Amino acid sequence: MGLTRRLLAAALVLGLGGASSPAASPIRALAGVRTWVVYYAAAPEAAAELARFDLVVLDPHGHPPFPLVKRHGSLVLTYVSLGEVNASHPEFAAISGEPWVLSANPSWPDARRLDVRAPGYERWLLDRVVPAALAGPVNGLFLDTADTALDLEQTDPRGFAGAARALERVLVEMKRRNPRALLMINGGLPVAERLPTVVDAVALESIWTDYDFKAKAYRVRPADEAESRALLLARVVALGLPVFTLEYTQADRGAPWPAELIRRSRARGFIPYVSTIGLDQVSAHTLAP
């Protein structure tokens, strides 16, 4: 086990052992991570490559064997969607008729948006989804689609008033119930800024790149837009939270472009990962010296 992995393990033992409330959360527990990967497939042969990263994000419903992924000391987070539920989710049939299960996400037609203010939503997420995702040798959760809930309130302030505050309450309760679980939120920056002792890290997709779902095409984000997104993350860095970036590019794009994306991210103090939009293959670009 390398020095970085030993330091991470020590930080987790010291920081997580006595935690009993959100205020005790070890918000620096991921500070030693230098590489990370997001992989939403289950090929067993991918485990060897995944084990080379400090931090691995996996689908709790289908993934390579945990022992093989963690054999060199990698931390593992499993995916949980906060603001949406996919039609392929094992729980979907049981909740599809609930009033808090809303219309589809236009970008992902198989995903239904959720009203995070509903008591039924909170019970379902905290009593069923989170415990299932944390089963096994898992170190925490990768919390996605927070922005869906925030966007609902922003676009329809009357219809979804209080969604942001409700999401915050859910996250506080999640941490209270699972004080040893690391929580990385993907997006949801306003929530992360208000909960720096609950959230352990922040991720953001597509700072310098973008993906056109209608055209199914990879894009380069305009420089002014990219700078605005990077500055938003700088506010999170100022709180002391580790920041992880996820950029998308086609698999056959030459190595210089991923290398440039990695350079830009690291220059800002972020931890980068570059992959294809499907996140179903392991990209080793960030493992290069």
PDB file of C-alpha atoms in Angstrom, residues 88-186:
ATOM      1  CA  SER A  88     -34.328   0.570 -14.096  1.00  0.00           C
ATOM      2  CA  HIS A  89     -33.895   1.148 -10.347  1.00  0.00           C
ATOM      3  CA  PRO A  90     -34.920  -1.913  -8.297  1.00  0.00           C
ATOM      4  CA  GLU A  91     -37.266   0.284  -6.245  1.00  0.00           C
ATOM      5  CA  PHE A  92     -38.971   1.983  -9.178  1.00  0.00           C
ATOM      6  CA  ALA A  93     -41.967  -0.334  -9.494  1.00  0.00           C
ATOM      7  CA  ALA A  94     -42.763   0.080  -5.807  1.00  0.00           C
ATOM      8  CA  ILE A  95     -42.854   3.891  -5.944  1.00  0.00           C
ATOM      9  CA  SER A  96     -43.791   4.761  -9.527  1.00  0.00           C
ATOM     10  CA  GLY A  97     -47.350   5.644  -8.522  1.00  0.00           C
ATOM     11  CA  GLU A  98     -46.405   7.889  -5.618  1.00  0.00           C
ATOM     12  CA  PRO A  99     -47.402  11.557  -5.950  1.00  0.00           C
ATOM     13  CA  TRP A 100     -43.819  12.643  -5.272  1.00  0.00           C
ATOM     14  CA  VAL A 101     -42.598  10.793  -8.390  1.00  0.00           C
ATOM     15  CA  LEU A 102     -42.884  13.455 -11.079  1.00  0.00           C
ATOM     16  CA  SER A 103     -42.320  13.846 -14.823  1.00  0.00           C
ATOM     17  CA  ALA A 104     -39.324  12.565 -16.761  1.00  0.00           C
ATOM     18  CA  ASN A 105     -36.030  14.409 -17.100  1.00  0.00           C
ATOM     19  CA  PRO A 106     -35.923  15.663 -20.731  1.00  0.00           C
ATOM     20  CA  SER A 107     -32.232  14.772 -21.024  1.00  0.00           C
ATOM     21  CA  TRP A 108     -32.713  11.303 -19.530  1.00  0.00           C
ATOM     22  CA  PRO A 109     -36.217  10.049 -20.497  1.00  0.00           C
ATOM     23  CA  ASP A 110     -35.851   6.954 -18.304  1.00  0.00           C
ATOM     24  CA  ALA A 111     -35.352   9.126 -15.212  1.00  0.00           C
ATOM     25  CA  ARG A 112     -38.320  10.536 -13.280  1.00  0.00           C
ATOM     26  CA  ARG A 113     -37.857  13.642 -11.162  1.00  0.00           C
ATOM     27  CA  LEU A 114     -38.698  13.538  -7.447  1.00  0.00           C
ATOM     28  CA  ASP A 115     -40.308  15.987  -5.027  1.00  0.00           C
ATOM     29  CA  VAL A 116     -37.765  15.955  -2.214  1.00  0.00           C
ATOM     30  CA  ARG A 117     -40.146  17.803   0.118  1.00  0.00           C
ATOM     31  CA  ALA A 118     -42.480  14.821   0.490  1.00  0.00           C
ATOM     32  CA  PRO A 119     -42.250  12.794   3.722  1.00  0.00           C
ATOM     33  CA  GLY A 120     -42.690   9.648   1.650  1.00  0.00           C
ATOM     34  CA  TYR A 121     -39.648  10.540  -0.425  1.00  0.00           C
ATOM     35  CA  GLU A 122     -37.510  11.035   2.681  1.00  0.00           C
ATOM     36  CA  ARG A 123     -38.610   7.726   4.197  1.00  0.00           C
ATOM     37  CA  TRP A 124     -37.951   5.882   0.954  1.00  0.00           C
ATOM     38  CA  LEU A 125     -34.503   7.401   0.460  1.00  0.00           C
ATOM     39  CA  LEU A 126     -33.251   7.079   4.034  1.00  0.00           C
ATOM     40  CA  ASP A 127     -34.898   3.804   5.013  1.00  0.00           C
ATOM     41  CA  ARG A 128     -34.412   1.841   1.799  1.00  0.00           C
ATOM     42  CA  VAL A 129     -32.109   3.373  -0.802  1.00  0.00           C
ATOM     43  CA  VAL A 130     -29.252   4.566   1.397  1.00  0.00           C
ATOM     44  CA  PRO A 131     -28.929   1.400   3.534  1.00  0.00           C
ATOM     45  CA  ALA A 132     -28.890  -0.736   0.388  1.00  0.00           C
ATOM     46  CA  ALA A 133     -26.196   1.442  -1.194  1.00  0.00           C
ATOM     47  CA  LEU A 134     -24.032   1.269   1.936  1.00  0.00           C
ATOM     48  CA  ALA A 135     -24.232  -2.517   2.232  1.00  0.00           C
ATOM     49  CA  GLY A 136     -20.861  -4.233   2.076  1.00  0.00           C
ATOM     50  CA  PRO A 137     -17.353  -2.743   2.350  1.00  0.00           C
ATOM     51  CA  VAL A 138     -18.452   0.691   1.147  1.00  0.00           C
ATOM     52  CA  ASN A 139     -16.934   3.934   2.468  1.00  0.00           C
ATOM     53  CA  GLY A 140     -19.717   6.294   1.492  1.00  0.00           C
ATOM     54  CA  LEU A 141     -22.058   7.674  -1.136  1.00  0.00           C
ATOM     55  CA  PHE A 142     -21.792   9.622  -4.380  1.00  0.00           C
ATOM     56  CA  LEU A 143     -24.929  11.775  -4.275  1.00  0.00           C
ATOM     57  CA  ASP A 144     -26.163  12.748  -7.726  1.00  0.00           C
ATOM     58  CA  THR A 145     -29.001  14.879  -9.175  1.00  0.00           C
ATOM     59  CA  ALA A 146     -29.244  17.384  -6.329  1.00  0.00           C
ATOM     60  CA  ASP A 147     -29.460  20.038  -9.028  1.00  0.00           C
ATOM     61  CA  THR A 148     -32.711  18.514 -10.286  1.00  0.00           C
ATOM     62  CA  ALA A 149     -34.440  19.392  -7.017  1.00  0.00           C
ATOM     63  CA  LEU A 150     -32.871  22.855  -6.960  1.00  0.00           C
ATOM     64  CA  ASP A 151     -33.889  23.511 -10.579  1.00  0.00           C
ATOM     65  CA  LEU A 152     -37.510  22.594  -9.848  1.00  0.00           C
ATOM     66  CA  GLU A 153     -37.701  25.259  -7.162  1.00  0.00           C
ATOM     67  CA  GLN A 154     -35.879  27.811  -9.296  1.00  0.00           C
ATOM     68  CA  THR A 155     -38.135  27.352 -12.324  1.00  0.00           C
ATOM     69  CA  ASP A 156     -41.369  27.015 -10.314  1.00  0.00           C
ATOM     70  CA  PRO A 157     -40.848  28.874  -7.009  1.00  0.00           C
ATOM     71  CA  ARG A 158     -44.478  28.539  -5.972  1.00  0.00           C
ATOM     72  CA  GLY A 159     -45.001  24.948  -6.961  1.00  0.00           C
ATOM     73  CA  PHE A 160     -41.762  23.712  -5.396  1.00  0.00           C
ATOM     74  CA  ALA A 161     -41.122  26.244  -2.635  1.00  0.00           C
ATOM     75  CA  GLY A 162     -38.822  24.845   0.044  1.00  0.00           C
ATOM     76  CA  ALA A 163     -37.219  22.125  -2.079  1.00  0.00           C
ATOM     77  CA  ALA A 164     -33.674  23.313  -1.362  1.00  0.00           C
ATOM     78  CA  ARG A 165     -34.232  23.458   2.390  1.00  0.00           C
ATOM     79  CA  ALA A 166     -35.927  20.062   2.310  1.00  0.00           C
ATOM     80  CA  LEU A 167     -32.927  18.584   0.527  1.00  0.00           C
ATOM     81  CA  GLU A 168     -30.641  20.057   3.165  1.00  0.00           C
ATOM     82  CA  ARG A 169     -32.723  18.469   5.927  1.00  0.00           C
ATOM     83  CA  VAL A 170     -32.534  15.117   4.174  1.00  0.00           C
ATOM     84  CA  LEU A 171     -28.740  15.328   3.928  1.00  0.00           C
ATOM     85  CA  VAL A 172     -28.378  16.303   7.574  1.00  0.00           C
ATOM     86  CA  GLU A 173     -30.514  13.330   8.586  1.00  0.00           C
ATOM     87  CA  MET A 174     -28.569  11.062   6.232  1.00  0.00           C
ATOM     88  CA  LYS A 175     -25.331  12.029   7.939  1.00  0.00           C
ATOM     89  CA  ARG A 176     -26.859  11.706  11.405  1.00  0.00           C
ATOM     90  CA  ARG A 177     -27.915   8.148  10.648  1.00  0.00           C
ATOM     91  CA  ASN A 178     -24.647   7.265   8.892  1.00  0.00           C
ATOM     92  CA  PRO A 179     -21.928   9.348  10.583  1.00  0.00           C
ATOM     93  CA  ARG A 180     -19.130   7.149   9.265  1.00  0.00           C
ATOM     94  CA  ALA A 181     -20.218   7.383   5.642  1.00  0.00           C
ATOM     95  CA  LEU A 182     -18.375   9.810   3.389  1.00  0.00           C
ATOM     96  CA  LEU A 183     -20.783  11.967   1.383  1.00  0.00           C
ATOM     97  CA  MET A 184     -19.697  13.424  -1.957  1.00  0.00           C
ATOM     98  CA  ILE A 185     -22.352  15.562  -3.641  1.00  0.00           C
ATOM     99  CA  ASN A 186     -22.288  15.921  -7.421  1.00  0.00           C
TER     100      ASN A 186
END
